[in-house]
Each structure stands twice: as C-alpha cells, then as structure tokens.
Coordinates of N, CA and C in Angstrom, one line a residue:
M1 N 37.3 5.4 -3.5 CA 35.9 5.1 -3.3 C 35.7 3.6 -3.6
K2 N 35.0 2.9 -2.7 CA 34.8 1.5 -2.9 C 33.3 1.3 -2.9
V3 N 32.9 0.2 -3.6 CA 31.5 -0.1 -3.8 C 31.2 -1.5 -3.4
L4 N 30.1 -1.8 -2.7 CA 29.7 -3.1 -2.4 C 28.3 -3.3 -2.9
V5 N 28.1 -4.4 -3.7 CA 26.8 -4.7 -4.3 C 26.2 -6.0 -3.7
I6 N 25.1 -5.8 -3.0 CA 24.5 -7.0 -2.3 C 23.2 -7.3 -3.0
G7 N 23.1 -8.6 -3.3 CA 21.8 -9.1 -3.9 C 20.9 -9.7 -2.8
L8 N 19.7 -9.3 -2.8 CA 18.7 -9.9 -1.9 C 17.6 -10.5 -2.8
G9 N 17.7 -11.7 -3.1 CA 16.8 -12.4 -4.0 C 15.9 -13.4 -3.3
G10 N 15.1 -14.1 -4.1 CA 14.3 -15.1 -3.5 C 12.8 -15.1 -3.7
V11 N 12.1 -15.8 -2.9 CA 10.7 -16.1 -3.0 C 9.8 -14.9 -2.9
T12 N 8.7 -14.8 -3.6 CA 7.7 -13.8 -3.4 C 7.3 -13.7 -2.0
N13 N 7.1 -12.5 -1.4 CA 6.7 -12.3 0.0 C 7.6 -12.9 1.0
G14 N 8.9 -13.0 0.6 CA 9.9 -13.6 1.6 C 10.5 -12.6 2.5
G15 N 10.2 -11.3 2.3 CA 10.7 -10.3 3.2 C 11.9 -9.5 2.6
K16 N 12.1 -9.6 1.3 CA 13.2 -8.9 0.7 C 13.2 -7.4 0.9
T17 N 12.1 -6.8 0.6 CA 12.0 -5.3 0.6 C 12.1 -4.8 2.0
T18 N 11.5 -5.5 3.0 CA 11.6 -5.1 4.4 C 13.0 -5.2 4.9
L19 N 13.7 -6.3 4.5 CA 15.1 -6.5 4.9 C 16.0 -5.4 4.3
A20 N 15.7 -5.1 3.0 CA 16.5 -4.1 2.3 C 16.4 -2.7 3.0
E21 N 15.1 -2.4 3.3 CA 14.9 -1.1 3.9 C 15.6 -1.0 5.3
K22 N 15.5 -2.1 6.1 CA 16.1 -2.0 7.4 C 17.6 -1.9 7.3
L23 N 18.2 -2.6 6.3 CA 19.7 -2.6 6.2 C 20.1 -1.1 5.7
K24 N 19.3 -0.6 4.9 CA 19.6 0.8 4.4 C 19.6 1.8 5.6
N25 N 18.7 1.6 6.5 CA 18.7 2.5 7.7 C 19.9 2.3 8.6
M26 N 20.6 1.1 8.5 CA 21.7 0.8 9.5 C 23.0 1.0 8.8
L27 N 23.1 1.1 7.5 CA 24.4 1.1 6.9 C 24.8 2.5 6.3
P28 N 26.1 2.8 6.2 CA 26.5 4.1 5.7 C 26.3 4.1 4.2
N29 N 26.0 5.3 3.6 CA 26.0 5.5 2.2 C 25.3 4.3 1.4
C30 N 24.1 4.0 1.8 CA 23.4 2.8 1.3 C 22.2 3.2 0.5
D31 N 22.1 2.5 -0.7 CA 21.0 2.8 -1.6 C 20.3 1.4 -2.0
I32 N 19.1 1.5 -2.5 CA 18.4 0.3 -2.9 C 17.9 0.4 -4.3
I33 N 18.1 -0.6 -5.1 CA 17.4 -0.7 -6.4 C 16.5 -1.9 -6.3
S34 N 15.2 -1.7 -6.7 CA 14.2 -2.8 -6.6 C 13.9 -3.3 -8.0
Q35 N 13.9 -4.6 -8.1 CA 13.6 -5.2 -9.4 C 12.1 -5.0 -9.8
D36 N 11.3 -4.8 -8.8 CA 9.8 -4.5 -9.1 C 9.7 -3.3 -10.0
D37 N 10.6 -2.4 -9.9 CA 10.5 -1.1 -10.7 C 10.8 -1.3 -12.2
F38 N 11.2 -2.6 -12.6 CA 11.5 -2.8 -14.0 C 10.5 -3.8 -14.7
F39 N 9.3 -3.9 -14.1 CA 8.3 -4.7 -14.8 C 7.8 -4.0 -16.0
K40 N 7.6 -4.8 -17.1 CA 7.0 -4.2 -18.3 C 5.6 -3.9 -18.0
P41 N 4.9 -3.0 -18.8 CA 3.5 -2.7 -18.6 C 2.7 -4.0 -18.9
E42 N 1.6 -4.1 -18.3 CA 0.7 -5.3 -18.4 C 0.5 -5.7 -19.9
S43 N 0.4 -4.7 -20.8 CA 0.1 -5.0 -22.2 C 1.3 -5.8 -22.8
E44 N 2.5 -5.7 -22.3 CA 3.6 -6.3 -22.9 C 4.0 -7.6 -22.2
V45 N 3.2 -8.0 -21.2 CA 3.5 -9.3 -20.5 C 2.7 -10.4 -21.1
E46 N 3.4 -11.5 -21.5 CA 2.7 -12.6 -22.2 C 1.6 -13.2 -21.3
T47 N 0.6 -13.8 -21.9 CA -0.5 -14.5 -21.3 C -0.4 -16.0 -21.8
D48 N -0.5 -17.0 -20.9 CA -0.4 -18.4 -21.3 C -1.8 -18.9 -21.7
E49 N -1.9 -20.2 -22.0 CA -3.1 -20.7 -22.5 C -4.2 -20.8 -21.4
R50 N -3.8 -20.7 -20.2 CA -4.8 -20.7 -19.1 C -5.3 -19.3 -18.8
G51 N -4.7 -18.3 -19.5 CA -5.1 -16.9 -19.2 C -4.3 -16.2 -18.1
F52 N -3.2 -16.9 -17.6 CA -2.4 -16.3 -16.6 C -1.4 -15.4 -17.3
K53 N -1.3 -14.2 -16.7 CA -0.2 -13.3 -17.1 C 1.1 -13.8 -16.5
L54 N 2.1 -13.9 -17.4 CA 3.4 -14.5 -17.0 C 4.4 -13.5 -16.4
Y55 N 4.1 -13.1 -15.2 CA 4.9 -12.1 -14.5 C 6.2 -12.6 -13.9
D56 N 6.2 -13.9 -13.5 CA 7.3 -14.4 -12.8 C 8.4 -15.0 -13.6
V57 N 8.6 -14.4 -14.7 CA 9.7 -14.8 -15.7 C 10.5 -13.6 -16.1
L58 N 11.7 -13.9 -16.5 CA 12.6 -12.8 -16.9 C 12.1 -11.9 -18.0
D59 N 11.3 -12.5 -18.9 CA 10.7 -11.8 -20.1 C 9.7 -10.7 -19.6
A60 N 9.2 -10.8 -18.4 CA 8.3 -9.8 -17.9 C 8.9 -8.5 -17.4
L61 N 10.3 -8.5 -17.5 CA 11.0 -7.4 -16.9 C 12.0 -6.8 -17.9
Y62 N 12.2 -5.5 -17.8 CA 13.2 -4.8 -18.6 C 14.6 -5.1 -17.9
M63 N 15.1 -6.3 -18.1 CA 16.4 -6.6 -17.4 C 17.6 -5.8 -17.8
D64 N 17.6 -5.5 -19.1 CA 18.8 -4.7 -19.6 C 18.8 -3.3 -18.9
E65 N 17.6 -2.8 -18.8 CA 17.5 -1.5 -18.1 C 18.0 -1.6 -16.7
M66 N 17.6 -2.7 -16.0 CA 18.0 -2.9 -14.6 C 19.5 -3.0 -14.5
V67 N 20.2 -3.8 -15.4 CA 21.6 -3.9 -15.4 C 22.3 -2.5 -15.6
T68 N 21.7 -1.7 -16.6 CA 22.2 -0.4 -16.8 C 22.1 0.5 -15.6
S69 N 21.0 0.4 -14.9 CA 20.8 1.2 -13.7 C 21.9 0.9 -12.6
I70 N 22.1 -0.4 -12.5 CA 23.1 -0.9 -11.4 C 24.5 -0.4 -11.8
R71 N 24.8 -0.6 -13.1 CA 26.1 -0.2 -13.6 C 26.4 1.3 -13.4
N72 N 25.3 2.1 -13.7 CA 25.4 3.5 -13.6 C 25.6 3.9 -12.1
W73 N 24.9 3.2 -11.3 CA 25.1 3.5 -9.8 C 26.5 3.2 -9.4
I74 N 27.0 2.0 -9.9 CA 28.4 1.6 -9.5 C 29.4 2.6 -10.0
K75 N 29.2 3.2 -11.2 CA 30.1 4.2 -11.7 C 30.2 5.4 -10.9
S76 N 29.0 5.9 -10.4 CA 29.1 7.1 -9.6 C 28.0 7.1 -8.5
P77 N 28.2 6.3 -7.5 CA 27.2 6.2 -6.4 C 27.0 7.5 -5.7
A78 N 28.0 8.4 -5.6 CA 27.8 9.6 -4.9 C 26.8 10.5 -5.6
S79 N 26.6 10.4 -6.9 CA 25.7 11.2 -7.6 C 24.3 10.6 -7.7
S80 N 24.1 9.5 -7.1 CA 22.8 8.8 -7.2 C 21.8 9.3 -6.2
G81 N 22.2 10.3 -5.4 CA 21.3 10.8 -4.4 C 21.3 10.0 -3.1
V82 N 22.3 9.1 -3.0 CA 22.4 8.3 -1.8 C 22.6 9.2 -0.6
V83 N 22.0 8.8 0.5 CA 22.1 9.6 1.7 C 23.5 9.5 2.3
K84 N 24.1 10.7 2.7 CA 25.4 10.7 3.2 C 25.5 10.6 4.7
E85 N 24.3 10.8 5.4 CA 24.4 10.8 6.8 C 24.9 9.5 7.3
E86 N 25.8 9.5 8.3 CA 26.3 8.3 8.8 C 25.4 7.8 10.0
P87 N 25.1 6.5 10.0 CA 24.4 6.0 11.2 C 25.4 6.2 12.3
Q88 N 24.8 6.4 13.5 CA 25.6 6.7 14.7 C 26.8 5.8 15.0
N89 N 26.6 4.5 14.7 CA 27.7 3.5 15.1 C 28.8 3.3 14.1
T90 N 28.8 4.1 13.0 CA 29.7 3.9 11.9 C 31.0 4.7 12.1
C91 N 32.1 4.0 11.8 CA 33.4 4.7 12.0 C 33.8 5.5 10.8
D92 N 34.7 6.4 11.0 CA 35.1 7.4 9.9 C 35.6 6.7 8.7
N93 N 36.2 5.5 8.8 CA 36.8 4.9 7.6 C 35.8 4.2 6.7
M94 N 34.5 4.4 7.0 CA 33.5 4.0 6.0 C 33.0 5.1 5.1
K95 N 33.6 6.3 5.3 CA 33.1 7.4 4.5 C 33.1 7.3 3.0
N96 N 34.1 6.6 2.5 CA 34.2 6.5 1.0 C 33.8 5.1 0.5
V97 N 33.0 4.4 1.3 CA 32.4 3.1 0.9 C 30.9 3.3 0.6
Y98 N 30.5 2.9 -0.6 CA 29.1 2.9 -0.9 C 28.5 1.5 -1.1
I99 N 27.3 1.4 -0.6 CA 26.6 0.0 -0.6 C 25.4 0.1 -1.4
L100 N 25.2 -0.8 -2.3 CA 24.0 -0.9 -3.1 C 23.3 -2.2 -2.8
I101 N 22.1 -2.2 -2.4 CA 21.3 -3.4 -2.1 C 20.3 -3.5 -3.3
V102 N 20.4 -4.6 -4.0 CA 19.5 -4.9 -5.1 C 18.5 -6.0 -4.7
E103 N 17.2 -5.7 -4.7 CA 16.3 -6.7 -4.2 C 15.3 -7.0 -5.3
G104 N 15.0 -8.3 -5.3 CA 14.0 -8.8 -6.3 C 13.9 -10.3 -6.3
F105 N 12.9 -10.8 -7.0 CA 12.7 -12.2 -7.0 C 13.5 -13.0 -8.0
L106 N 14.1 -12.4 -9.0 CA 14.8 -13.0 -10.1 C 16.1 -12.4 -10.4
L107 N 17.0 -12.5 -9.4 CA 18.3 -11.7 -9.5 C 19.4 -12.6 -10.1
Y108 N 19.4 -13.9 -9.8 CA 20.6 -14.7 -10.1 C 20.5 -15.6 -11.3
N109 N 19.4 -15.4 -12.1 CA 19.2 -16.3 -13.3 C 19.4 -15.5 -14.5
Y110 N 20.0 -14.3 -14.4 CA 20.2 -13.4 -15.6 C 21.7 -13.2 -15.6
E111 N 22.4 -13.7 -16.6 CA 23.8 -13.8 -16.6 C 24.5 -12.4 -16.5
P112 N 24.1 -11.4 -17.2 CA 24.8 -10.1 -17.1 C 24.8 -9.5 -15.7
L113 N 23.9 -9.9 -14.8 CA 23.9 -9.4 -13.4 C 24.9 -10.1 -12.6
N114 N 25.3 -11.4 -13.0 CA 26.0 -12.2 -12.1 C 27.5 -11.8 -11.8
E115 N 28.0 -10.9 -12.7 CA 29.4 -10.4 -12.4 C 29.4 -9.2 -11.5
L116 N 28.2 -8.8 -11.1 CA 28.1 -7.5 -10.3 C 28.1 -7.7 -8.8
W117 N 27.7 -8.9 -8.3 CA 27.5 -9.1 -6.9 C 28.7 -9.3 -6.1
N118 N 28.8 -8.7 -4.9 CA 29.8 -9.0 -3.9 C 29.2 -10.1 -3.0
R119 N 27.9 -10.0 -2.6 CA 27.3 -11.1 -1.9 C 25.9 -11.3 -2.4
R120 N 25.5 -12.6 -2.4 CA 24.1 -13.0 -2.9 C 23.4 -13.7 -1.8
Y121 N 22.2 -13.2 -1.5 CA 21.3 -13.8 -0.5 C 20.0 -14.3 -1.2
F122 N 19.5 -15.4 -0.7 CA 18.2 -15.9 -1.4 C 17.3 -16.3 -0.2
L123 N 16.2 -15.6 -0.1 CA 15.2 -15.9 0.9 C 14.3 -17.0 0.4
T124 N 14.0 -18.0 1.3 CA 13.1 -19.1 1.0 C 12.0 -19.1 2.0
L125 N 10.9 -19.7 1.5 CA 9.7 -19.9 2.4 C 9.1 -21.3 2.0
P126 N 8.5 -22.0 3.0 CA 7.8 -23.2 2.6 C 6.5 -22.8 1.8
Y127 N 6.0 -23.7 1.0 CA 4.8 -23.4 0.2 C 3.6 -22.8 0.9
E128 N 3.2 -23.4 2.0 CA 2.0 -23.0 2.7 C 2.2 -21.5 3.2
E129 N 3.4 -21.2 3.8 CA 3.6 -19.9 4.3 C 3.6 -18.9 3.2
C130 N 4.3 -19.2 2.1 CA 4.3 -18.3 1.0 C 2.9 -18.0 0.4
K131 N 2.2 -19.0 0.3 CA 0.8 -18.9 -0.2 C 0.0 -18.0 0.7
R132 N 0.1 -18.3 2.0 CA -0.6 -17.5 3.0 C -0.3 -16.0 2.9
R133 N 1.0 -15.7 2.9 CA 1.5 -14.3 2.8 C 1.0 -13.7 1.5
R134 N 1.1 -14.4 0.4 CA 0.8 -13.9 -0.9 C -0.7 -13.5 -0.9
S135 N -1.5 -14.3 -0.2 CA -3.0 -14.0 -0.2 C -3.4 -12.8 0.5
T136 N -2.4 -12.2 1.3 CA -2.7 -11.0 2.1 C -2.3 -9.8 1.3
R137 N -1.7 -9.9 0.2 CA -1.2 -8.8 -0.5 C -2.1 -8.4 -1.7
V138 N -2.1 -7.2 -2.0 CA -2.9 -6.7 -3.2 C -2.0 -6.4 -4.3
Y139 N -2.2 -7.0 -5.5 CA -1.3 -6.8 -6.6 C -2.1 -6.0 -7.7
Q140 N -1.4 -5.3 -8.5 CA -1.9 -4.7 -9.8 C -1.2 -5.3 -10.9
P141 N -1.8 -6.0 -11.8 CA -3.2 -6.6 -11.7 C -3.3 -7.6 -10.6
A142 N -4.5 -7.8 -10.1 CA -4.7 -8.8 -9.0 C -4.4 -10.2 -9.4
D143 N -4.0 -11.0 -8.4 CA -3.8 -12.5 -8.7 C -5.1 -13.1 -9.1
T144 N -5.2 -13.8 -10.2 CA -6.4 -14.5 -10.6 C -6.5 -15.8 -9.8
P145 N -7.7 -16.4 -9.7 CA -7.8 -17.7 -9.0 C -6.9 -18.8 -9.6
G146 N -6.1 -19.5 -8.8 CA -5.2 -20.5 -9.3 C -3.9 -20.0 -9.7
Y147 N -3.7 -18.6 -9.7 CA -2.4 -18.0 -10.2 C -1.2 -18.5 -9.4
F148 N -1.3 -18.5 -8.1 CA -0.2 -18.9 -7.3 C 0.3 -20.3 -7.6
D149 N -0.7 -21.2 -7.6 CA -0.3 -22.6 -7.9 C 0.0 -22.9 -9.3
G150 N -0.6 -22.1 -10.2 CA -0.4 -22.4 -11.6 C 0.8 -21.7 -12.3
H151 N 1.3 -20.6 -11.6 CA 2.4 -19.8 -12.2 C 3.4 -19.4 -11.2
V152 N 3.0 -18.7 -10.1 CA 4.0 -18.1 -9.2 C 4.9 -19.2 -8.6
W153 N 4.3 -20.2 -7.9 CA 5.1 -21.2 -7.2 C 5.9 -22.1 -8.1
P154 N 5.4 -22.6 -9.3 CA 6.2 -23.4 -10.2 C 7.4 -22.6 -10.7
M155 N 7.2 -21.3 -11.0 CA 8.4 -20.5 -11.5 C 9.4 -20.3 -10.4
Y156 N 9.0 -20.1 -9.2 CA 9.9 -20.0 -8.1 C 10.8 -21.2 -8.0
L157 N 10.1 -22.4 -8.0 CA 10.8 -23.7 -7.9 C 11.8 -23.9 -9.1
K158 N 11.3 -23.5 -10.3 CA 12.2 -23.6 -11.5 C 13.5 -22.8 -11.3
Y159 N 13.3 -21.5 -11.0 CA 14.5 -20.7 -10.9 C 15.4 -21.0 -9.7
K160 N 14.8 -21.5 -8.6 CA 15.6 -21.9 -7.5 C 16.4 -23.2 -7.8
N161 N 15.8 -24.1 -8.5 CA 16.5 -25.3 -9.0 C 17.7 -25.0 -9.9
E162 N 17.4 -24.0 -10.8 CA 18.5 -23.6 -11.7 C 19.7 -23.0 -10.9
L163 N 19.4 -22.3 -9.9 CA 20.4 -21.7 -9.0 C 21.2 -22.8 -8.3
E164 N 20.4 -23.8 -7.7 CA 21.1 -24.8 -6.9 C 21.9 -25.7 -7.8
E165 N 21.6 -25.8 -9.1 CA 22.4 -26.6 -10.0 C 23.6 -25.9 -10.5
N166 N 23.7 -24.6 -10.3 CA 24.8 -23.9 -10.8 C 25.9 -23.9 -9.7
A167 N 26.8 -24.8 -9.8 CA 27.8 -25.0 -8.7 C 28.8 -23.8 -8.5
S168 N 28.9 -23.0 -9.6 CA 29.9 -21.9 -9.5 C 29.3 -20.7 -8.7
M169 N 28.0 -20.8 -8.5 CA 27.3 -19.6 -7.9 C 27.3 -19.7 -6.3
Q170 N 27.9 -18.7 -5.7 CA 28.0 -18.7 -4.2 C 26.8 -17.9 -3.7
V171 N 25.8 -18.6 -3.1 CA 24.6 -18.0 -2.6 C 24.4 -18.4 -1.2
D172 N 24.0 -17.4 -0.3 CA 23.6 -17.7 1.0 C 22.1 -17.8 1.1
Y173 N 21.6 -18.9 1.5 CA 20.2 -19.1 1.6 C 19.7 -18.7 3.0
L174 N 18.6 -17.9 3.0 CA 18.1 -17.5 4.3 C 16.6 -18.0 4.5
D175 N 16.3 -18.4 5.7 CA 15.0 -18.9 6.0 C 14.1 -17.8 6.3
G176 N 13.1 -17.5 5.3 CA 12.2 -16.4 5.5 C 11.2 -16.5 6.6
T177 N 11.1 -17.7 7.2 CA 10.2 -17.8 8.4 C 10.9 -17.3 9.7
K178 N 12.2 -17.0 9.6 CA 12.8 -16.5 10.8 C 12.3 -15.0 11.0
S179 N 12.5 -14.5 12.2 CA 12.1 -13.2 12.5 C 12.9 -12.2 11.7
Q180 N 12.3 -11.0 11.5 CA 13.0 -10.0 10.8 C 14.3 -9.6 11.5
E181 N 14.3 -9.6 12.8 CA 15.4 -9.2 13.6 C 16.6 -10.2 13.3
E182 N 16.3 -11.5 13.3 CA 17.3 -12.5 13.1 C 17.9 -12.4 11.7
L183 N 17.0 -12.2 10.7 CA 17.5 -12.1 9.3 C 18.4 -10.8 9.2
L184 N 18.0 -9.7 9.8 CA 18.7 -8.5 9.7 C 20.1 -8.7 10.4
A185 N 20.1 -9.3 11.6 CA 21.4 -9.4 12.3 C 22.4 -10.3 11.5
C186 N 21.9 -11.3 10.8 CA 22.7 -12.2 10.0 C 23.3 -11.5 8.9
V187 N 22.5 -10.8 8.1 CA 23.0 -10.1 6.9 C 23.8 -8.9 7.2
Y188 N 23.4 -8.2 8.2 CA 24.2 -7.0 8.7 C 25.6 -7.4 9.1
S189 N 25.7 -8.5 9.8 CA 27.1 -8.8 10.3 C 27.9 -9.3 9.1
D190 N 27.3 -10.0 8.1 CA 28.1 -10.3 6.9 C 28.5 -9.1 6.2
I191 N 27.7 -8.1 6.0 CA 28.0 -6.9 5.3 C 29.2 -6.2 6.0
I192 N 29.1 -6.1 7.3 CA 30.2 -5.4 8.0 C 31.5 -6.2 7.8
Q193 N 31.5 -7.5 7.8 CA 32.7 -8.2 7.5 C 33.2 -7.9 6.1
E194 N 32.3 -7.8 5.1 CA 32.7 -7.4 3.7 C 33.3 -6.0 3.7
L195 N 32.7 -5.1 4.5 CA 33.2 -3.7 4.6 C 34.6 -3.8 5.2
N196 N 34.8 -4.6 6.2 CA 36.2 -4.7 6.8 C 37.2 -5.2 5.8
K197 N 36.8 -6.2 5.0 CA 37.7 -6.7 4.0 C 38.1 -5.7 3.0
L198 N 37.1 -4.9 2.6 CA 37.4 -3.8 1.6 C 38.4 -2.8 2.2
R199 N 38.4 -2.6 3.5 CA 39.3 -1.6 4.1 C 40.7 -2.1 4.3
E200 N 40.8 -3.4 4.3 CA 42.2 -4.0 4.6 C 43.1 -3.7 3.4

C-alpha cells in the first residue's frame, strides 16, 4: 500500500476547497482533510488592540490535532472511509495507492507538517481580486470593517514571505486567477506523474 499526501495551501478564497473537491472526484482512493475543521472556538481566538479576532495565525488552530489526523490517515487510509470506487479512467495498478489532499491557508509554516508532503501547492491571488472574492463570502463570525486590510491580507503576506525565504521548501505556486479547469489540469497531471513514480 502506498500513500501520497498533497498540500493545497495559499491565499484565502484562492480556490483551494473547490480544487480539492474536483481532484477527489477524479482520483482513485482520494480523501480530503481541511484545515478549516481545526479552528479553535471563537472564545479561544485572541483579539488584538483594534478588536480584530486573530484567525489568520497558527495559534487560532488546533495544529497538533491536525497533524495527528493526517498521521492517522497515513497509517491506515483504508479505514478512513475513503471511497474505493475507481474513476472510469484509472488503471488496475492504482488499487493500492491512497491519496490524501490537505487543504488550508496555513499549511507550510508549521514545521511538524513539513515532513509529510509529497507535493506542495500554493494558490496566489492579487490583492484586489482576493478582497473582491472575500467580500462575497459569509463567515462565522463575520468579517468586521477593516478586517481584510488590517489582519487577513497582512498575515497572508507574512506567511507567504516566510515560505519564499525558506530555500529548502519545494513549493509549486499556482495563479488563482486562472480558470478552475486550468488549475485542475495542471495539478491533476502532476499527481498522475507522482503516482507513476510510486509504481516504478
């Protein structure tokens, strides 16, 4: 049994969840773990001096629990409830390969996760487009006025810079303004190459 762990990280509203879902539908034995499922309750998230809830930082997440969930999946993917149905175009030699897609906005800045990835992707968006998309979404709790500029975007830039300064980190950057079809085709073909390498 072989396991492939793919990270889909990057900017808020960059299309991570949509891309993960589409890949899951196209790949054999594929499962998704979403970082959004590991947010601490609002009462445990710090508030800064401006009254902004600091959600876009590692401390707002139960990261240890997330690492444990991923490790448990890697240990026994077959028992994770992953769908066994093979997509029509998949060959028999993929039967014992399991793929986990982990999607979230802060995947590569937490050291214990970094030994788990087979491939890392990072979706980017320009400021204006990100702000526009963010404004169309409803969050619980809702974004307060000035929250995007005061917290969300600065934290994205901070973590992205950390990533770019880490020379040992192999990351594929994806342009989130491209069509979902283009992004899907690009990542799907990469994953198929990785699967072929596993089989060799």
